[in-house]
Tab-separated table of C-alpha atoms in Angstrom:
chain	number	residue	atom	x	y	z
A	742	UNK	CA	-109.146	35.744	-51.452
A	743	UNK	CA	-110.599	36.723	-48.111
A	744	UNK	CA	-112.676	34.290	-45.716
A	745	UNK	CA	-114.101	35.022	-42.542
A	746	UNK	CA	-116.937	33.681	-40.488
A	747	UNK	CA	-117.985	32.355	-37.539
A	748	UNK	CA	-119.490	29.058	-36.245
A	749	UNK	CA	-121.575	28.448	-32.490
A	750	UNK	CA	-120.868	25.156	-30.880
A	751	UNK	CA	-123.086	23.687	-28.294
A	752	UNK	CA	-119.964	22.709	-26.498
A	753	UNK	CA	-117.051	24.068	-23.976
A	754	UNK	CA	-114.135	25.731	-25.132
A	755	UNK	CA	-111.716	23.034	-23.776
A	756	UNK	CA	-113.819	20.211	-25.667
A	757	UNK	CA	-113.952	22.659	-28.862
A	758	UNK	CA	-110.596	23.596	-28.791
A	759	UNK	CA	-109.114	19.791	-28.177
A	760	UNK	CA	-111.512	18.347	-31.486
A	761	UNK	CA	-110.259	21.752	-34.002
A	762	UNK	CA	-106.573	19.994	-33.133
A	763	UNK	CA	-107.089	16.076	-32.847
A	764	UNK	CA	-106.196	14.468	-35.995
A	765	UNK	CA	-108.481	11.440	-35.223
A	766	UNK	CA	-111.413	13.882	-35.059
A	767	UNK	CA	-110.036	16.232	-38.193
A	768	UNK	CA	-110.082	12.671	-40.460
A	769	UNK	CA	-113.601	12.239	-39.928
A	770	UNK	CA	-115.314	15.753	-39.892
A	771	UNK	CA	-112.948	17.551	-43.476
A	772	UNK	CA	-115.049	16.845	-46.416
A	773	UNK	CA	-113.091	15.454	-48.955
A	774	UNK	CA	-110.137	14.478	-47.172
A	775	UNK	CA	-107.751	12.231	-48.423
A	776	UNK	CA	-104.700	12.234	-46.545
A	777	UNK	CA	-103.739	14.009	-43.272
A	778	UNK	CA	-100.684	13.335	-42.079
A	779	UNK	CA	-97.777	14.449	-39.251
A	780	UNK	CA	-94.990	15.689	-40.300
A	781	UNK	CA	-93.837	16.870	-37.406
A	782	UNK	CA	-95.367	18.451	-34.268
A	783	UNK	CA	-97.899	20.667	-35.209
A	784	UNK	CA	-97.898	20.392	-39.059
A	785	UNK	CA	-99.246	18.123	-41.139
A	786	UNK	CA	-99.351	17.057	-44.945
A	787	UNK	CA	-102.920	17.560	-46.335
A	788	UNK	CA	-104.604	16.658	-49.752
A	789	UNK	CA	-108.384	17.329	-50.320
A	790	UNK	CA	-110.773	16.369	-53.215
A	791	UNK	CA	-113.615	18.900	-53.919
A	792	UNK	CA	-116.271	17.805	-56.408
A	793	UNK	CA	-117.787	20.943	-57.022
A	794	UNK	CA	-116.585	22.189	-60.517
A	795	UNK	CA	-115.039	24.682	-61.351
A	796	UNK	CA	-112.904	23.250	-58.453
A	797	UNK	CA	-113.175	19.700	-58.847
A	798	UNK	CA	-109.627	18.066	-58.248
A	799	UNK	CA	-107.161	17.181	-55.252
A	800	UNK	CA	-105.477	19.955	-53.404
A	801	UNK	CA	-102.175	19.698	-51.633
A	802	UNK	CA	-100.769	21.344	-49.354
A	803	UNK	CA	-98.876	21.192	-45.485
A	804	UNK	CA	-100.962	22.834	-42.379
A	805	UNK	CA	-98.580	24.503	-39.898
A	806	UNK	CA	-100.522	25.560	-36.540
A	807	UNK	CA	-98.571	28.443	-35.369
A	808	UNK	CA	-98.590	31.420	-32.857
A	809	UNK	CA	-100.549	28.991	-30.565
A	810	UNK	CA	-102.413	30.428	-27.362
A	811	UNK	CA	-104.141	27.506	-25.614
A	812	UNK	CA	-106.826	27.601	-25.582
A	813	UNK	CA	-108.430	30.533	-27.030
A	814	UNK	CA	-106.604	31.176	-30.150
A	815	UNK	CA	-104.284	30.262	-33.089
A	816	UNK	CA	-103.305	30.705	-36.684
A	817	UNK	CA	-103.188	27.825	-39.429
A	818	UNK	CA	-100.410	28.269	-42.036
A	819	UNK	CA	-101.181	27.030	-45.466
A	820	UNK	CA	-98.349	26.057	-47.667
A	821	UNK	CA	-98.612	24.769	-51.149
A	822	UNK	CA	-97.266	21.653	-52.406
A	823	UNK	CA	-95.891	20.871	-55.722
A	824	UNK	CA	-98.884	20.019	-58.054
A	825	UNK	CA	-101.390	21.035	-60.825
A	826	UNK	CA	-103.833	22.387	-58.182
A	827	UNK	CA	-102.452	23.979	-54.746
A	828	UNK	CA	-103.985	25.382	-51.785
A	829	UNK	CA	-102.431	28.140	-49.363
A	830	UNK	CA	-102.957	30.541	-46.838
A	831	UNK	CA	-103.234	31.832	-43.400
A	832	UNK	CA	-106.158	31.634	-40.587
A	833	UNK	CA	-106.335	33.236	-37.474
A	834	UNK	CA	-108.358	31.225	-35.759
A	835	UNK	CA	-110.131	32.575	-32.170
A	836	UNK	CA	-112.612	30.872	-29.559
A	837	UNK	CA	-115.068	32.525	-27.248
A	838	UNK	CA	-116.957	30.487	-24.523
A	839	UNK	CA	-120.778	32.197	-23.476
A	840	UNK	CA	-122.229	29.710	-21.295
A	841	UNK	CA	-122.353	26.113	-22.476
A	842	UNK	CA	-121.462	27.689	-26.155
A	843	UNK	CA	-118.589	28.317	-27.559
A	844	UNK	CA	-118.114	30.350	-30.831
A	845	UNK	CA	-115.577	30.007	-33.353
A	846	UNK	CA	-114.250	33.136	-35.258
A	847	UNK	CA	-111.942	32.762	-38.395
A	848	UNK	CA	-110.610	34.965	-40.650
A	849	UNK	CA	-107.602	34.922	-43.425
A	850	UNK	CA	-106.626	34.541	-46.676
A	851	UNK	CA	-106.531	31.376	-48.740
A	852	UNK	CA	-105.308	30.964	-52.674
A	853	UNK	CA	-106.244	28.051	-54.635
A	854	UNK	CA	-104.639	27.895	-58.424
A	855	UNK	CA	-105.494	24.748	-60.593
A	856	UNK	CA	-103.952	23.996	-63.802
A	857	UNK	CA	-105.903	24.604	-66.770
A	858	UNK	CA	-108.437	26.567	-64.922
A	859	UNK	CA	-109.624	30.124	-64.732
A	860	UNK	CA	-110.656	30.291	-60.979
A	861	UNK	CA	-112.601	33.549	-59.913
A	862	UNK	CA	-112.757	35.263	-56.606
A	863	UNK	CA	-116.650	34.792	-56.869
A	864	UNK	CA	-117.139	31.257	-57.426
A	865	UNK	CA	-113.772	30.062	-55.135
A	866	UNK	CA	-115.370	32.113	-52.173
A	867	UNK	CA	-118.367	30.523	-52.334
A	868	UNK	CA	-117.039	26.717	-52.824
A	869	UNK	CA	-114.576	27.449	-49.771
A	870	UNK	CA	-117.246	28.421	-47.330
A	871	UNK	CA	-119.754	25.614	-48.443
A	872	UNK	CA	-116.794	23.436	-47.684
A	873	UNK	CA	-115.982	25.273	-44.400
A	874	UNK	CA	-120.177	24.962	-43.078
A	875	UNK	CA	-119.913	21.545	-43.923
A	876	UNK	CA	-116.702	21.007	-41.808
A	877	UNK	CA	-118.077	22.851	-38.917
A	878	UNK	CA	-121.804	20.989	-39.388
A	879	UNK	CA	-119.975	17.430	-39.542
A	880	UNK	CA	-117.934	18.395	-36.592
A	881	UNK	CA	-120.452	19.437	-34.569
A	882	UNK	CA	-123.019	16.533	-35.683
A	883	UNK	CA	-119.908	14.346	-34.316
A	884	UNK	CA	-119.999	15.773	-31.206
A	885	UNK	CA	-123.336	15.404	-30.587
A	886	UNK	CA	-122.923	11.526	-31.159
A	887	UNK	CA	-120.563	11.401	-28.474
A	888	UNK	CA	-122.138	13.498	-25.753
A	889	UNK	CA	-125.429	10.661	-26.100
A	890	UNK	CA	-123.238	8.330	-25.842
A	891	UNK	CA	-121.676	9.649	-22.766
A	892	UNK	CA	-124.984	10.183	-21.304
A	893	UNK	CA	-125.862	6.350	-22.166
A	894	UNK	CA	-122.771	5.022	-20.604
A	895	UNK	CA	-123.948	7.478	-17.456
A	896	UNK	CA	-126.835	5.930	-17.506
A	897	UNK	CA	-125.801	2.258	-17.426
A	898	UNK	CA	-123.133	2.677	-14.837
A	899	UNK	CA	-125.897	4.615	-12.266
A	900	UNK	CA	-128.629	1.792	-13.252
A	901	UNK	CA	-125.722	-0.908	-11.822
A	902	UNK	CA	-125.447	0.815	-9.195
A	903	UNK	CA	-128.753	1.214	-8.262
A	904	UNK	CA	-129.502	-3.016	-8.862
A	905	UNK	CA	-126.518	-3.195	-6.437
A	906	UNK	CA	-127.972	-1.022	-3.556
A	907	UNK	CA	-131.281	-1.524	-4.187
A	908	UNK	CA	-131.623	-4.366	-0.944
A	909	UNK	CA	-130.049	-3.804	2.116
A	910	UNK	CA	-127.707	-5.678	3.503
A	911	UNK	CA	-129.736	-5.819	6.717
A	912	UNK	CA	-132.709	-6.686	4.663
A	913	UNK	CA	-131.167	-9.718	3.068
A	914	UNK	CA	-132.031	-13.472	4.361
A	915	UNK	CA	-130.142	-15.952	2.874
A	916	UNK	CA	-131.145	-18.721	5.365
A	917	UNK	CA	-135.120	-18.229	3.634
A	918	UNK	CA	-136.387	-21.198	1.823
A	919	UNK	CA	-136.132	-19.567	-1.594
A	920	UNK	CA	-132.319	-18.943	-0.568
A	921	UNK	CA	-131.503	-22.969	-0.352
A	922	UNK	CA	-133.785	-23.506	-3.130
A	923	UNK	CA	-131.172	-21.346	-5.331
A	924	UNK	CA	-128.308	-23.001	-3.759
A	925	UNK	CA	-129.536	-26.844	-4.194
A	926	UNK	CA	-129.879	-26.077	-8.066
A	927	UNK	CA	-126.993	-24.295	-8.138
A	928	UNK	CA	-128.618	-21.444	-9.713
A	929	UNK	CA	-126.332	-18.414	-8.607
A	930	UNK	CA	-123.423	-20.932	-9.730
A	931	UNK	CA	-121.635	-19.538	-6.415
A	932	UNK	CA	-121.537	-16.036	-7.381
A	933	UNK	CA	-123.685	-13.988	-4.284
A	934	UNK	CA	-125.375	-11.204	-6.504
A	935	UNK	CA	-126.519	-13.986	-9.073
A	936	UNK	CA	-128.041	-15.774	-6.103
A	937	UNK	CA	-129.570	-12.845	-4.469
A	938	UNK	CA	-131.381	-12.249	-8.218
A	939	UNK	CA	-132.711	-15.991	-8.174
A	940	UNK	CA	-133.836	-15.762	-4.754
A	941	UNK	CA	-135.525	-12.340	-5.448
A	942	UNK	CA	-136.970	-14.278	-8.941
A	943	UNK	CA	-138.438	-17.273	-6.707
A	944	UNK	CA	-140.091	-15.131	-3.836
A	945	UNK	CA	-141.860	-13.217	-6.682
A	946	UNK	CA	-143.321	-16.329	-7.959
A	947	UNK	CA	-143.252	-17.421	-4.618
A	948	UNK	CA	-145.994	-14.862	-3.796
A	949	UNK	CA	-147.552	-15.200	-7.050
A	950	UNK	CA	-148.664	-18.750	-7.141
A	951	UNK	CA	-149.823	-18.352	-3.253
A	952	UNK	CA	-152.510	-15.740	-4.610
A	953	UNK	CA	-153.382	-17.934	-7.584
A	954	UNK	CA	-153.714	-20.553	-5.364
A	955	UNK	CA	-156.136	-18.709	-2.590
A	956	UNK	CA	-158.310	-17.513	-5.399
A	957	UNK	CA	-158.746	-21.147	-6.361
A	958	UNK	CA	-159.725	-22.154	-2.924
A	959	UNK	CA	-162.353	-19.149	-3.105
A	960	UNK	CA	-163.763	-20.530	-6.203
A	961	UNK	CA	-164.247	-24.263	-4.365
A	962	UNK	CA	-165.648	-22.857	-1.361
A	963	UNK	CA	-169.394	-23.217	-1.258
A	964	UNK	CA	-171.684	-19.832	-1.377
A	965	UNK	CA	-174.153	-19.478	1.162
A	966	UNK	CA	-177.643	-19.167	0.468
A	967	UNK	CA	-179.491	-16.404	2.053
């Protein structure tokens, strides 16, 4: 049976190239996966459940990753395993970068024979590229979660820095009143960013209650009568 297709990832080659080969990312994005293991550098012992009938069952096989051009291309060598249902193949497997994008091209040949069962070309093809959109969907949803949570970790590293810098060190007084306040409760418990936050707290409130307090007066003051 013949497969071919192509998938566009939001992402650089590099980053594309480095997830289609890390087993920790491979685990989570194969549907059905049940075991994916080294064997030795490079290949790796797979099994796979698929639900969909005429289909349904676990699939073994060993994943060879040969004729390897970083990082633009490779093949994927598909070798059956003993068993009542077997998977094998090979898939060239090529990467093109446009931009921010990068598109994945594949194209090879996979068998899959399962005791007991008549499998047609038909309804195989169409089970192994539902699986293969899912892999390529979950594998790119995955990568989405981890750019957002690079940009949040961006983020909270520049909002640090900015709570750091935001007062000058020329601009800092820590002879004021609000300054020995924070030191004779021990508020900044020694620790000079701490106490530059209390002190900052106090002068608010500082300022605050001197308003309140002028507006009272105001209030007290008597109106003259024209």
């Amino acid at each position: 049976m013949n497969i071919e297709g192509t998938y566009t990832f939001q992402s650089k080659l590099t980053e594309i190239r480095q997830s289609l080969t890390k087993q920790e990312v491979l685990q989570h994005a194969i549907p059905g996966l049940e075991q994916l293991e080294a064997v030795t550098k490079n290949r790796y012992a797979v099994a796979i459940h698929i639900k969909y009938p005429p289909l349904a069952g676990t699939y073994q096989g060993q994943v060879s990753i040969v004729e390897d051009e970083q990082p633009a291309s490779y093949r994927l060598l598909i070798e059956s395993s003993s068993g009542p249902n077997t998977i094998a193949g090979i898939c060239s497997i090529q990467l093109h970068e446009l931009g921010d994008n990068t598109t994945v091209i594949y194209k090879g040949t996979l068998t899959l024979s399962k005791r007991g069962a008549r499998l047609t070309p038909a309804v195989t093809r169409g089970a192994v590229k539902l699986l293969i959109q899912q892999f390529f969907t979950s594998l790119s949803n995955q990568l989405r979660i981890d750019h957002a949570d690079s940009t949040v970790d961006s983020m909270d590293i520049a909002s640090d820095i900015v709570t750091l810098h935001s007062t000058p060190a020329s601009q800092r007084t820590p002879s004021s009143l609000a300054n020995k306040i924070v030191r004779l409760l021990g508020l900044g418990k020694d620790d000079a960013l701490q106490e530059e936050i209390w002190t900052d707290r106090i002068r608010r409130i500082g300022l605050i209650s001197g308003f309140l307090l002028l507006v009272w007066i105001g209030t007290r003051l008597p109106r003259k009568r024209w």
